[in-house]
Tab-separated table of C-alpha atoms in Angstrom:
chain	number	residue	atom	x	y	z
A	104	UNK	CA	-15.857	-2.578	-5.198
A	105	UNK	CA	-13.375	-5.305	-4.399
A	106	UNK	CA	-9.859	-5.205	-3.004
A	107	UNK	CA	-7.079	-7.466	-4.249
A	108	UNK	CA	-4.069	-7.668	-1.930
A	109	UNK	CA	-0.825	-8.384	-3.775
A	110	UNK	CA	1.119	-10.763	-1.513
A	111	UNK	CA	3.403	-12.784	-3.743
A	112	UNK	CA	6.765	-11.024	-3.428
A	113	UNK	CA	9.837	-12.394	-1.658
A	114	UNK	CA	10.842	-9.185	0.139
A	115	UNK	CA	14.524	-9.588	-0.700
A	116	UNK	CA	15.437	-6.050	0.420
A	117	UNK	CA	14.584	-7.124	3.982
A	118	UNK	CA	16.932	-10.133	4.060
A	119	UNK	CA	17.666	-11.985	6.327
A	120	UNK	CA	14.497	-11.146	8.303
A	121	UNK	CA	12.415	-11.662	5.196
A	122	UNK	CA	13.339	-14.858	3.346
A	123	UNK	CA	11.831	-16.922	0.556
A	124	UNK	CA	10.010	-19.314	2.919
A	125	UNK	CA	8.427	-16.485	4.922
A	126	UNK	CA	8.687	-13.104	3.196
A	127	UNK	CA	7.949	-9.736	4.759
A	128	UNK	CA	4.191	-9.632	4.035
A	129	UNK	CA	3.786	-12.544	6.459
A	130	UNK	CA	5.879	-10.937	9.213
A	131	UNK	CA	4.881	-8.568	12.073
A	132	UNK	CA	7.194	-5.747	11.026
A	133	UNK	CA	5.299	-2.716	12.332
A	134	UNK	CA	2.213	-2.488	14.496
A	135	UNK	CA	-0.135	-5.300	15.470
A	136	UNK	CA	-0.246	-8.427	13.326
A	137	UNK	CA	1.571	-9.252	10.116
A	138	UNK	CA	1.605	-6.879	7.165
A	139	UNK	CA	-0.915	-9.096	5.339
A	140	UNK	CA	-3.241	-9.185	8.350
A	141	UNK	CA	-3.038	-5.424	8.784
A	142	UNK	CA	-3.881	-4.856	5.114
A	143	UNK	CA	-6.828	-7.258	5.220
A	144	UNK	CA	-8.188	-5.718	8.438
A	145	UNK	CA	-7.754	-2.181	7.072
A	146	UNK	CA	-10.288	-2.846	4.335
A	147	UNK	CA	-12.443	-5.284	6.279
A	148	UNK	CA	-13.462	-2.394	8.528
A	149	UNK	CA	-15.700	-1.112	5.732
A	150	UNK	CA	-15.820	-3.914	3.141
A	151	UNK	CA	-17.330	-7.376	3.666
A	152	UNK	CA	-14.617	-10.017	3.976
A	153	UNK	CA	-15.866	-11.776	0.831
A	154	UNK	CA	-14.974	-8.650	-1.159
A	155	UNK	CA	-11.286	-8.945	-0.219
A	156	UNK	CA	-9.053	-11.185	-2.332
A	157	UNK	CA	-5.378	-12.123	-2.123
A	158	UNK	CA	-3.174	-12.827	-5.125
A	159	UNK	CA	-0.066	-14.783	-4.230
A	160	UNK	CA	2.233	-17.518	-5.481
A	161	UNK	CA	1.195	-21.099	-4.851
A	162	UNK	CA	4.017	-21.547	-2.311
A	163	UNK	CA	2.409	-18.968	-0.013
A	164	UNK	CA	-1.190	-20.213	-0.075
A	165	UNK	CA	-0.753	-22.077	3.261
A	166	UNK	CA	0.574	-18.887	4.877
A	167	UNK	CA	-2.378	-16.867	3.555
A	168	UNK	CA	-4.847	-19.392	4.977
A	169	UNK	CA	-2.963	-19.483	8.273
A	170	UNK	CA	-3.021	-15.719	8.698
A	171	UNK	CA	-6.480	-14.854	7.329
A	172	UNK	CA	-8.840	-17.155	9.146
A	173	UNK	CA	-11.931	-18.064	7.143
A	174	UNK	CA	-10.704	-16.951	3.726
A	175	UNK	CA	-12.036	-19.309	1.070
A	176	UNK	CA	-10.300	-20.736	-1.975
A	177	UNK	CA	-12.262	-18.475	-4.322
A	178	UNK	CA	-10.690	-15.448	-2.626
A	179	UNK	CA	-7.131	-16.650	-3.259
A	180	UNK	CA	-5.838	-16.034	-6.775
A	181	UNK	CA	-2.793	-18.220	-7.329
A	182	UNK	CA	0.213	-17.417	-9.474
A	183	UNK	CA	2.124	-20.565	-10.463
A	184	UNK	CA	5.356	-18.554	-10.112
A	185	UNK	CA	6.432	-14.938	-9.812
A	186	UNK	CA	6.551	-12.964	-13.059
A	187	UNK	CA	6.250	-9.418	-11.626
A	188	UNK	CA	3.113	-7.281	-11.362
A	189	UNK	CA	2.249	-7.076	-15.070
A	190	UNK	CA	1.339	-10.765	-15.482
A	191	UNK	CA	-0.033	-10.762	-11.912
A	192	UNK	CA	-2.621	-8.079	-12.723
A	193	UNK	CA	-3.488	-9.713	-16.056
A	194	UNK	CA	-4.059	-13.016	-14.239
A	195	UNK	CA	-6.231	-11.268	-11.638
A	196	UNK	CA	-8.348	-9.513	-14.266
A	197	UNK	CA	-8.873	-12.697	-16.255
A	198	UNK	CA	-9.787	-14.544	-13.062
A	199	UNK	CA	-12.715	-12.161	-12.542
A	200	UNK	CA	-13.736	-11.973	-16.194
A	201	UNK	CA	-13.984	-15.771	-16.316
A	202	UNK	CA	-16.862	-15.336	-13.867
A	203	UNK	CA	-18.337	-12.433	-15.916
A	204	UNK	CA	-17.405	-10.121	-13.060
A	205	UNK	CA	-16.336	-6.625	-14.134
A	206	UNK	CA	-16.716	-4.818	-10.824
A	207	UNK	CA	-13.872	-2.339	-10.171
A	208	UNK	CA	-11.198	-3.510	-7.774
A	209	UNK	CA	-8.362	-1.840	-5.916
A	210	UNK	CA	-4.971	-3.505	-6.272
A	211	UNK	CA	-3.055	-2.871	-3.046
A	212	UNK	CA	0.369	-4.168	-1.970
A	213	UNK	CA	0.464	-6.160	1.257
A	214	UNK	CA	3.499	-4.352	2.653
A	215	UNK	CA	2.180	-0.806	3.041
A	216	UNK	CA	1.843	0.835	6.417
A	217	UNK	CA	-1.305	2.950	6.717
A	218	UNK	CA	-2.467	3.743	10.267
A	219	UNK	CA	-6.110	4.150	11.188
A	220	UNK	CA	-7.658	6.775	8.899
A	221	UNK	CA	-11.357	7.516	8.494
A	222	UNK	CA	-10.788	9.056	5.055
A	223	UNK	CA	-9.993	5.759	3.325
A	224	UNK	CA	-13.573	4.692	2.484
A	225	UNK	CA	-14.329	8.049	0.847
A	226	UNK	CA	-11.097	8.048	-1.170
A	227	UNK	CA	-11.634	4.536	-2.482
A	228	UNK	CA	-15.303	5.199	-3.249
A	229	UNK	CA	-14.257	8.233	-5.290
A	230	UNK	CA	-11.636	6.136	-7.076
A	231	UNK	CA	-14.244	3.469	-7.809
A	232	UNK	CA	-16.599	6.016	-9.369
A	233	UNK	CA	-13.836	7.233	-11.717
A	234	UNK	CA	-12.759	3.673	-12.539
A	235	UNK	CA	-16.288	2.934	-13.772
A	236	UNK	CA	-15.521	5.041	-16.840
A	237	UNK	CA	-14.454	3.166	-19.939
A	238	UNK	CA	-10.712	2.361	-19.953
A	239	UNK	CA	-10.054	4.526	-16.865
A	240	UNK	CA	-7.231	3.727	-14.446
A	241	UNK	CA	-7.069	5.503	-11.088
A	242	UNK	CA	-3.962	5.904	-8.950
A	243	UNK	CA	-3.618	7.239	-5.438
A	244	UNK	CA	-0.860	9.836	-5.090
A	245	UNK	CA	0.799	10.635	-1.770
A	246	UNK	CA	2.156	14.105	-1.054
A	247	UNK	CA	5.945	13.738	-0.617
A	248	UNK	CA	7.349	14.640	2.787
A	249	UNK	CA	11.041	14.033	2.004
A	250	UNK	CA	13.297	13.715	-1.068
A	251	UNK	CA	12.819	9.958	-1.407
A	252	UNK	CA	14.932	8.164	-4.041
A	253	UNK	CA	13.383	4.740	-3.490
A	254	UNK	CA	9.899	5.612	-4.794
A	255	UNK	CA	8.452	6.395	-8.180
A	256	UNK	CA	6.539	9.663	-8.594
A	257	UNK	CA	3.384	10.809	-10.373
A	258	UNK	CA	3.089	14.208	-12.010
A	259	UNK	CA	-0.526	15.327	-12.116
A	260	UNK	CA	-1.810	17.747	-14.739
A	261	UNK	CA	-3.042	20.386	-12.302
A	262	UNK	CA	-4.731	22.229	-15.174
A	263	UNK	CA	-6.963	19.237	-15.904
A	264	UNK	CA	-9.011	18.548	-12.809
A	265	UNK	CA	-11.622	16.029	-13.954
A	266	UNK	CA	-13.770	16.464	-10.891
A	267	UNK	CA	-13.239	17.305	-7.259
A	268	UNK	CA	-9.767	16.029	-6.287
A	269	UNK	CA	-9.281	13.948	-9.460
A	270	UNK	CA	-6.553	14.915	-11.949
A	271	UNK	CA	-5.231	13.500	-15.189
A	272	UNK	CA	-1.765	11.990	-14.925
A	273	UNK	CA	0.780	13.922	-16.950
A	274	UNK	CA	3.742	11.603	-16.399
A	275	UNK	CA	5.208	8.823	-14.302
A	276	UNK	CA	8.694	9.549	-12.990
A	277	UNK	CA	11.040	6.672	-12.189
A	278	UNK	CA	13.045	6.525	-8.967
A	279	UNK	CA	15.025	9.780	-9.073
A	280	UNK	CA	18.474	10.824	-7.953
A	281	UNK	CA	18.670	12.766	-4.714
A	282	UNK	CA	19.043	16.022	-6.659
A	283	UNK	CA	15.948	15.223	-8.752
A	284	UNK	CA	14.023	14.149	-5.643
A	285	UNK	CA	14.769	17.448	-3.929
A	286	UNK	CA	13.414	19.320	-6.952
A	287	UNK	CA	10.314	17.110	-7.112
A	288	UNK	CA	9.629	17.811	-3.451
A	289	UNK	CA	9.156	21.485	-4.314
A	290	UNK	CA	7.196	20.919	-7.551
A	291	UNK	CA	3.452	21.513	-7.507
A	292	UNK	CA	1.322	18.565	-8.588
A	293	UNK	CA	3.967	15.887	-7.948
A	294	UNK	CA	3.150	12.915	-5.713
A	295	UNK	CA	4.676	9.649	-4.631
A	296	UNK	CA	3.327	6.721	-6.627
A	297	UNK	CA	1.659	4.665	-3.894
A	298	UNK	CA	1.407	1.564	-6.074
A	299	UNK	CA	-2.343	1.464	-5.354
A	300	UNK	CA	-4.526	1.274	-8.476
A	301	UNK	CA	-8.275	1.061	-9.008
A	302	UNK	CA	-9.675	-0.273	-12.288
A	303	UNK	CA	-12.131	-2.672	-13.869
A	304	UNK	CA	-10.954	-6.091	-15.056
A	305	UNK	CA	-12.122	-5.140	-18.560
A	306	UNK	CA	-9.867	-2.070	-18.426
A	307	UNK	CA	-6.841	-4.262	-17.738
A	308	UNK	CA	-7.974	-6.569	-20.536
A	309	UNK	CA	-8.258	-3.639	-22.949
A	310	UNK	CA	-4.773	-2.323	-22.252
A	311	UNK	CA	-3.184	-5.777	-22.132
A	312	UNK	CA	-4.587	-6.616	-25.548
A	313	UNK	CA	-3.374	-3.265	-26.828
A	314	UNK	CA	0.122	-3.163	-25.334
A	315	UNK	CA	0.952	-6.678	-24.049
A	316	UNK	CA	-0.974	-9.009	-26.335
A	317	UNK	CA	1.463	-11.888	-25.776
A	318	UNK	CA	0.793	-11.935	-22.024
A	319	UNK	CA	-2.966	-11.852	-22.474
A	320	UNK	CA	-3.045	-14.534	-25.173
A	321	UNK	CA	-0.844	-16.930	-23.204
A	322	UNK	CA	-3.062	-16.558	-20.137
A	323	UNK	CA	-6.332	-16.769	-22.022
A	324	UNK	CA	-5.252	-19.660	-24.248
A	325	UNK	CA	-3.717	-21.761	-21.465
A	326	UNK	CA	-6.006	-21.081	-18.522
A	327	UNK	CA	-6.354	-24.766	-17.627
A	328	UNK	CA	-2.633	-25.486	-17.817
A	329	UNK	CA	-1.062	-22.350	-16.382
A	330	UNK	CA	1.362	-24.313	-14.200
A	331	UNK	CA	3.277	-25.384	-17.288
A	332	UNK	CA	2.828	-22.200	-19.325
A	333	UNK	CA	3.193	-19.355	-16.817
A	334	UNK	CA	6.974	-19.270	-17.158
A	335	UNK	CA	6.492	-18.233	-20.802
A	336	UNK	CA	5.284	-14.839	-19.594
A	337	UNK	CA	7.820	-12.007	-19.544
A	338	UNK	CA	8.837	-10.510	-16.212
A	339	UNK	CA	7.464	-6.989	-16.441
A	340	UNK	CA	5.932	-4.576	-13.949
A	341	UNK	CA	2.413	-3.334	-14.506
A	342	UNK	CA	3.857	0.185	-14.660
A	343	UNK	CA	5.939	-0.643	-17.740
A	344	UNK	CA	3.341	-3.034	-19.159
A	345	UNK	CA	0.378	-0.673	-19.349
A	346	UNK	CA	0.315	2.240	-16.870
A	347	UNK	CA	2.930	4.368	-18.600
A	348	UNK	CA	1.221	3.773	-21.948
A	349	UNK	CA	-2.433	4.154	-20.940
A	350	UNK	CA	-4.398	7.072	-22.349
A	351	UNK	CA	-6.920	7.519	-19.547
A	352	UNK	CA	-5.136	7.492	-16.259
A	353	UNK	CA	-6.034	9.651	-13.276
A	354	UNK	CA	-4.668	10.340	-9.824
A	355	UNK	CA	-6.347	11.286	-6.578
A	356	UNK	CA	-4.026	13.207	-4.220
A	357	UNK	CA	-4.411	11.535	-0.828
A	358	UNK	CA	-3.559	12.897	2.600
A	359	UNK	CA	-3.593	9.719	4.665
A	360	UNK	CA	-0.288	8.603	6.215
A	361	UNK	CA	1.394	6.064	3.979
A	362	UNK	CA	4.718	4.288	3.968
A	363	UNK	CA	6.104	1.482	1.856
A	364	UNK	CA	7.712	-0.941	4.304
A	365	UNK	CA	10.037	-2.200	1.619
A	366	UNK	CA	13.428	-2.171	3.293
A	367	UNK	CA	15.382	-1.738	6.506
A	368	UNK	CA	15.364	2.055	6.289
A	369	UNK	CA	11.560	2.081	6.133
A	370	UNK	CA	11.400	-0.132	9.211
A	371	UNK	CA	13.823	2.238	10.931
A	372	UNK	CA	11.602	5.183	10.031
A	373	UNK	CA	8.510	3.554	11.542
A	374	UNK	CA	10.085	2.059	14.652
A	375	UNK	CA	10.559	3.958	17.890
A	376	UNK	CA	14.249	4.359	18.674
A	377	UNK	CA	15.139	2.939	22.066
A	378	UNK	CA	18.808	3.796	22.164
A	379	UNK	CA	19.644	7.289	20.979
A	380	UNK	CA	19.908	7.388	17.220
A	381	UNK	CA	19.851	3.588	16.825
A	382	UNK	CA	16.938	1.307	16.056
A	383	UNK	CA	17.400	-2.073	17.733
A	384	UNK	CA	15.419	-5.283	18.122
A	385	UNK	CA	16.893	-8.108	20.161
A	386	UNK	CA	19.306	-8.674	23.047
A	387	UNK	CA	21.817	-6.019	21.999
A	388	UNK	CA	24.410	-3.980	23.901
A	389	UNK	CA	25.871	-0.877	22.279
A	390	UNK	CA	28.902	1.307	22.881
A	391	UNK	CA	29.943	4.336	20.795
A	392	UNK	CA	27.484	3.323	18.088
A	393	UNK	CA	25.341	5.804	16.188
A	394	UNK	CA	22.613	5.839	13.548
A	395	UNK	CA	22.514	2.062	13.104
A	396	UNK	CA	19.706	-0.422	12.445
A	397	UNK	CA	20.323	-3.643	14.359
A	398	UNK	CA	18.219	-6.798	14.703
A	399	UNK	CA	19.182	-10.122	16.236
A	400	UNK	CA	17.281	-13.335	16.950
A	401	UNK	CA	17.988	-15.874	19.694
A	402	UNK	CA	21.474	-14.594	20.453
A	403	UNK	CA	23.178	-11.762	22.268
A	404	UNK	CA	25.096	-9.135	20.330
A	405	UNK	CA	27.623	-6.460	21.273
A	406	UNK	CA	28.122	-3.629	18.795
A	407	UNK	CA	31.017	-1.212	19.382
A	408	UNK	CA	32.286	1.851	17.579
A	409	UNK	CA	30.307	1.827	14.325
A	410	UNK	CA	27.863	4.141	12.628
A	411	UNK	CA	25.412	4.189	9.710
A	412	UNK	CA	25.247	0.388	9.446
A	413	UNK	CA	22.455	-2.142	9.009
A	414	UNK	CA	23.275	-5.266	11.017
A	415	UNK	CA	20.819	-8.151	11.018
A	416	UNK	CA	21.426	-11.652	12.317
A	417	UNK	CA	18.761	-14.370	12.104
A	418	UNK	CA	18.752	-18.144	11.719
A	419	UNK	CA	18.791	-17.570	7.961
A	420	UNK	CA	21.894	-15.413	7.736
A	421	UNK	CA	23.901	-12.347	8.665
A	422	UNK	CA	23.738	-8.941	6.979
A	423	UNK	CA	26.252	-6.149	7.552
A	424	UNK	CA	25.610	-3.257	5.195
A	425	UNK	CA	26.287	0.458	5.136
A	426	UNK	CA	23.022	2.358	4.873
A	427	UNK	CA	24.169	4.043	1.682
A	428	UNK	CA	24.377	0.627	-0.039
A	429	UNK	CA	20.982	-0.659	1.064
A	430	UNK	CA	19.549	-0.628	-2.465
A	431	UNK	CA	22.104	-3.273	-3.514
A	432	UNK	CA	20.829	-5.940	-1.090
A	433	UNK	CA	18.170	-7.045	-3.566
A	434	UNK	CA	20.729	-7.281	-6.380
A	435	UNK	CA	22.972	-9.603	-4.385
A	436	UNK	CA	20.087	-11.817	-3.276
A	437	UNK	CA	18.817	-12.098	-6.854
A	438	UNK	CA	22.279	-13.088	-8.094
A	439	UNK	CA	22.793	-15.667	-5.369
A	440	UNK	CA	19.747	-17.921	-5.550
A	441	UNK	CA	21.073	-20.110	-2.721
A	442	UNK	CA	20.529	-17.333	-0.143
């Protein structure tokens, strides 16, 4: 099998640490190395390096080459611009099919935190074997450990176990309210949607032609001039584009530790607290401050008498946000393109 690392996003929920010129996948957020390097090394432990690809926007190709030494041009799949994961996966599939290559591949985001785990090769090999079936899509589900409102969920049909540890997907559940999330936490057969999928390029082609013909035809008919035609593609996630419509989709419940390092709260969750209930990074002095996330660069900071805030100051900007409003950071960044 192959692995395709999705590394084209801008990481707006992590502003101002993650910015357009150097988004979060190219930053050392947690652990050793950048998120992209960690993801590459995770799979390179049991897959040859030539089996690992990166799909990214053309602006980030220099960063990919800088951080993954020795990667060749064939292993970098370039999006002319960002159009969300639906067009991204269609582009990736067509890239392989152009070379008559229909080997299953795992699509994995670059910003996931997965510590060392010996079970990964076996899980992905099982997923590959299921993905060999005609039109089969395989997801990896993560057992929820908290009522998380920032993730999507998968409901497995526990009465339809296809083979050992493989279940049909009954439904995808969008990011829930806290009340819904608490109920899902107690529901048998419900898992976090890890955003990791295993499939054949021809499977993506089949579902794209069936449900998103416009995307597939634009890509296929303009392969040699994608720079000028890619903006014709709709912005649509692969979940909406094909996953929620597919007829043969399976999930493998997985027990490895997993976290989506998508925002400040995730970083807080994965970072050792050095000052009581606060997570800090930088030259920071605190007084009567509780449950805050604080990061500064190249300057001293004094924080007094606040709680439940995210405070981040870098050369690219200043963020002061109550934790309860964290989900709105992305909305503001998207509205203000000058940030």
